[in-house]
mmCIF file of C-alpha atoms in Angstrom:
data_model
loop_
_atom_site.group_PDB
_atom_site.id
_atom_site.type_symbol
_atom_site.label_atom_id
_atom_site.label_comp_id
_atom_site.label_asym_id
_atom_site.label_seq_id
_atom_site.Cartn_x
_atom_site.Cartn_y
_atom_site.Cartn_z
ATOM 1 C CA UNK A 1 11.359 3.577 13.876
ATOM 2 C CA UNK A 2 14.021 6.238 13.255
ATOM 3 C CA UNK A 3 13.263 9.709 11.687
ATOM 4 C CA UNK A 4 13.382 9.117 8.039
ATOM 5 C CA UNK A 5 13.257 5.556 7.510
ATOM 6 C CA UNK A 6 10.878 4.486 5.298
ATOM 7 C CA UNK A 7 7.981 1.827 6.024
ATOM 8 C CA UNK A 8 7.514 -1.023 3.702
ATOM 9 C CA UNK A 9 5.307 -3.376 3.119
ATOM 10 C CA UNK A 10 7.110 -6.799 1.317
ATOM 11 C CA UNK A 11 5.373 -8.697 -1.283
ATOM 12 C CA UNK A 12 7.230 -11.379 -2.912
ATOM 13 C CA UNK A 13 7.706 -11.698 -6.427
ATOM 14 C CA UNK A 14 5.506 -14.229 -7.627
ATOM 15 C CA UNK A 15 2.816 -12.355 -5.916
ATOM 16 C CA UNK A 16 3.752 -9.001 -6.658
ATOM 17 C CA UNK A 17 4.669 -9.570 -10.323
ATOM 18 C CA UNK A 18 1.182 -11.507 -10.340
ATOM 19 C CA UNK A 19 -1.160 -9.066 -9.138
ATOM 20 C CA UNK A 20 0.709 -6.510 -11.801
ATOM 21 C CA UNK A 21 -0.358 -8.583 -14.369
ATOM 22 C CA UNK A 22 -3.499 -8.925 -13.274
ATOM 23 C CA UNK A 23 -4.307 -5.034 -12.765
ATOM 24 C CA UNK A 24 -2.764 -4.466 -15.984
ATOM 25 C CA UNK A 25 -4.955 -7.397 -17.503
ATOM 26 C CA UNK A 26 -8.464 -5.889 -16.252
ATOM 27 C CA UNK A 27 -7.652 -2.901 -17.248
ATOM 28 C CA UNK A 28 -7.070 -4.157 -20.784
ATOM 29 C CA UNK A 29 -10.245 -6.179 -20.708
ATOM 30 C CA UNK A 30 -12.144 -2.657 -19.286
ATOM 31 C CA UNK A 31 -10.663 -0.535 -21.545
ATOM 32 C CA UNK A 32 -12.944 -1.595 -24.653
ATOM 33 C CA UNK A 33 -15.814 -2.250 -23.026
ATOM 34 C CA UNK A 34 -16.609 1.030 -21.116
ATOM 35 C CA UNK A 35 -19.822 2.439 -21.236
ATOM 36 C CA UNK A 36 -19.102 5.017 -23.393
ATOM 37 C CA UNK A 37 -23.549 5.772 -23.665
ATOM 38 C CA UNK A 38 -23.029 7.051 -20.101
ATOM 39 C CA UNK A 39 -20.444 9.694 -19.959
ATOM 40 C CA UNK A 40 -20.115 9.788 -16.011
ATOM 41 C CA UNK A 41 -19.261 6.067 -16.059
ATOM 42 C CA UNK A 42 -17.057 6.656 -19.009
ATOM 43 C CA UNK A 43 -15.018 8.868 -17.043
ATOM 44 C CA UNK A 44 -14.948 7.219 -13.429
ATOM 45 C CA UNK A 45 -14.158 3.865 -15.313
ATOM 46 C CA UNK A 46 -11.401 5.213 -17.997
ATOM 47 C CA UNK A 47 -9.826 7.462 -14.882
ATOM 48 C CA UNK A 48 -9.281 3.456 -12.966
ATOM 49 C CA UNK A 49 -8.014 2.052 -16.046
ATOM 50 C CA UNK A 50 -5.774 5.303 -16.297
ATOM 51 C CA UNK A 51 -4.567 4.687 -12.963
ATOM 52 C CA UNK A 52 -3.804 1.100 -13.352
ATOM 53 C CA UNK A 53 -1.788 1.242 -16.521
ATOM 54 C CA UNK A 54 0.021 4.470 -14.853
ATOM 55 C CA UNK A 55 0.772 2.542 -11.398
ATOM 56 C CA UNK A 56 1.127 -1.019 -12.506
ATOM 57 C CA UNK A 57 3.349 -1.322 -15.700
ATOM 58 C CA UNK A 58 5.913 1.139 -13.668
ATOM 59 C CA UNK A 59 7.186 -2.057 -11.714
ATOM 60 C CA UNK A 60 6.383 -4.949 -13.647
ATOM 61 C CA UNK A 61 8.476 -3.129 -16.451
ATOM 62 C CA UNK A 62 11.334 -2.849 -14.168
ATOM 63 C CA UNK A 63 10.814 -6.545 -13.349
ATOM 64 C CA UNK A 64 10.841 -7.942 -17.011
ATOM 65 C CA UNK A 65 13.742 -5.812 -18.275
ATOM 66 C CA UNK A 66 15.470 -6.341 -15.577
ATOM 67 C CA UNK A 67 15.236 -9.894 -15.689
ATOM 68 C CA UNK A 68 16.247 -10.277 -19.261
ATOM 69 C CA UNK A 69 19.215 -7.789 -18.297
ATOM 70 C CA UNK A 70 20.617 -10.395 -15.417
ATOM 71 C CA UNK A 71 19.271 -7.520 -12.778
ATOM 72 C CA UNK A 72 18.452 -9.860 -9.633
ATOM 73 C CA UNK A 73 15.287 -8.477 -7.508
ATOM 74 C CA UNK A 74 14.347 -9.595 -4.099
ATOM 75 C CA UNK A 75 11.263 -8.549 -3.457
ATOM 76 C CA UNK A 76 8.244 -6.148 -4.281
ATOM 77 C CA UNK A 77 7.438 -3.458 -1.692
ATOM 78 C CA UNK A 78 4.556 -0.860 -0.776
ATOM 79 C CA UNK A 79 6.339 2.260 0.444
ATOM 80 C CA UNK A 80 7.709 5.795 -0.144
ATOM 81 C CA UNK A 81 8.941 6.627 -3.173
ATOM 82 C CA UNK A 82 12.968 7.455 -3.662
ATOM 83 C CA UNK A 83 12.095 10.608 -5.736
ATOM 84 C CA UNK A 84 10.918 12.391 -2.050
ATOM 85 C CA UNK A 85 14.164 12.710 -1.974
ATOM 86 C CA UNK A 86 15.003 15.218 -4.432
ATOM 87 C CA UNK A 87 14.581 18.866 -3.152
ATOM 88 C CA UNK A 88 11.778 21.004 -4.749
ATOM 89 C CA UNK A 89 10.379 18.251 -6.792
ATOM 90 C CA UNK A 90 7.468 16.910 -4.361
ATOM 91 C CA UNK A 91 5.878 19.817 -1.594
ATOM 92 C CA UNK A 92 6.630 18.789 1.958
ATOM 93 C CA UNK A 93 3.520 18.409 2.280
ATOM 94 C CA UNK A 94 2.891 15.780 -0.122
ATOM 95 C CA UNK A 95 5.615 13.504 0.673
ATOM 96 C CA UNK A 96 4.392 11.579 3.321
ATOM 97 C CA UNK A 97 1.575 10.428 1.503
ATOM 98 C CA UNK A 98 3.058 9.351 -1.615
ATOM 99 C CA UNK A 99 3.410 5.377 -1.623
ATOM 100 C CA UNK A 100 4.453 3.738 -4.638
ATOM 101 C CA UNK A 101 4.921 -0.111 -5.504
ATOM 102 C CA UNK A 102 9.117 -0.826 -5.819
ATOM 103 C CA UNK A 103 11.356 -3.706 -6.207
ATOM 104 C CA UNK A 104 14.069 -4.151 -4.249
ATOM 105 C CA UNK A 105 17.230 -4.958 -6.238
ATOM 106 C CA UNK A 106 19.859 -7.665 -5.138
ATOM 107 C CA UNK A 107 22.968 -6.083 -6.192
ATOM 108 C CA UNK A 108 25.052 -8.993 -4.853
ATOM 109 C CA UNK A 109 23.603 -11.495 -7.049
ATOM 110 C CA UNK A 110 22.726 -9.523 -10.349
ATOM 111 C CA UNK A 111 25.207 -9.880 -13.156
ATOM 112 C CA UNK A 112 23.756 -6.850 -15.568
ATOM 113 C CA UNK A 113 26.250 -4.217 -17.427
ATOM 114 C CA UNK A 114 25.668 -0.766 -16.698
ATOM 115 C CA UNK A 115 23.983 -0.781 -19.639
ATOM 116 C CA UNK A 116 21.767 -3.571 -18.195
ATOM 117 C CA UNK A 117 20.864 -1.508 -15.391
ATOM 118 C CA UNK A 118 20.301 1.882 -17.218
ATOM 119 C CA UNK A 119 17.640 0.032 -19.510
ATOM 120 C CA UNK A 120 16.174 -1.807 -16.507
ATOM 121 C CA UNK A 121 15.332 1.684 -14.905
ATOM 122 C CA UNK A 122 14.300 3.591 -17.980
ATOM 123 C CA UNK A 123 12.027 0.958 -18.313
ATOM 124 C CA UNK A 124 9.736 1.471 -15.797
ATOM 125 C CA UNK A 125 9.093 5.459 -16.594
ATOM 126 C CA UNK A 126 9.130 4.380 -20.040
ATOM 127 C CA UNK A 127 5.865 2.008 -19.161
ATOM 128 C CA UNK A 128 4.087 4.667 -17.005
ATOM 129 C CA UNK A 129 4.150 7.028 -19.215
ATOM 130 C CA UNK A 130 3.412 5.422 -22.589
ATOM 131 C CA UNK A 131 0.575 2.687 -21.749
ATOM 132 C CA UNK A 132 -1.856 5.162 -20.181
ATOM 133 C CA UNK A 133 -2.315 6.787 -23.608
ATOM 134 C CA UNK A 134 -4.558 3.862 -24.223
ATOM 135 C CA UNK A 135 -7.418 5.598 -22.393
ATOM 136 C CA UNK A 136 -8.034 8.510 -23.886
ATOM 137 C CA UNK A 137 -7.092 7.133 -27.285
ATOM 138 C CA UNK A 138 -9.933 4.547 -26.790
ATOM 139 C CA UNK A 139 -11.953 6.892 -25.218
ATOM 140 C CA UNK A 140 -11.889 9.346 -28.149
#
């Protein structure tokens, strides 16, 4: 493997696009039925469903957008994220060890505006930022 190629792991989309769903879906059923008489449990429990609203609805945002925008995906893909990349955002030292769940788009075949795509990618921040609120508003 060549210095600075990036290792990834495929997934296809039925699969990948499934198991999104159904991280975001037990999270959603976890959510409203932690423990909430044991703090500790509270915490280690909301902190997963954190993570899985965070890591999940990043990509399967993407996806659904996309879709509706005529962006064509390949496939799903466990590997380093693009935004390693950018100098001075992530330490050196972190980079290697920050893998992310992407989706590799098929430029060739989608038929989406600029528009289409701009929407398609503001999507996905738009997702990871927003739907983890539910924790600590359920929480509180």
């Amino acid at each position: 493997m060549r210095k600075g190629q990036k290792t990834k792991f495929h997934i296809n989309l039925p699969l990948g696009t499934f198991l999104c769903i159904i991280a975001i879906l037990f999270s959603i059923i976890l959510l409203p039925n932690l423990p909430f008489e044991n703090e500790i449990f509270t915490l280690i429990l909301g902190m997963l469903c954190w993570f899985l609203l965070w890591f999940f609805t990043h990509d399967l945002a993407h996806f659904i957008v996309g879709i509706i925008a005529g962006v064509r995906f390949h496939y799903y893909y466990l590997g380093r994220s693009d935004i390693i990349k950018l100098k001075g955002v992530i330490p050196d030292s972190l980079k290697r060890t920050l893998i992310v769940l992407g989706l590799k788009i098929e430029r060739n075949r989608s038929r989406a505006s600029k528009a289409g795509f701009a929407a398609m990618y503001l999507a996905g921040p738009l997702a990871s930022i927003l739907t983890p609120f539910a924790v600590p508003v359920t929480i509180l």
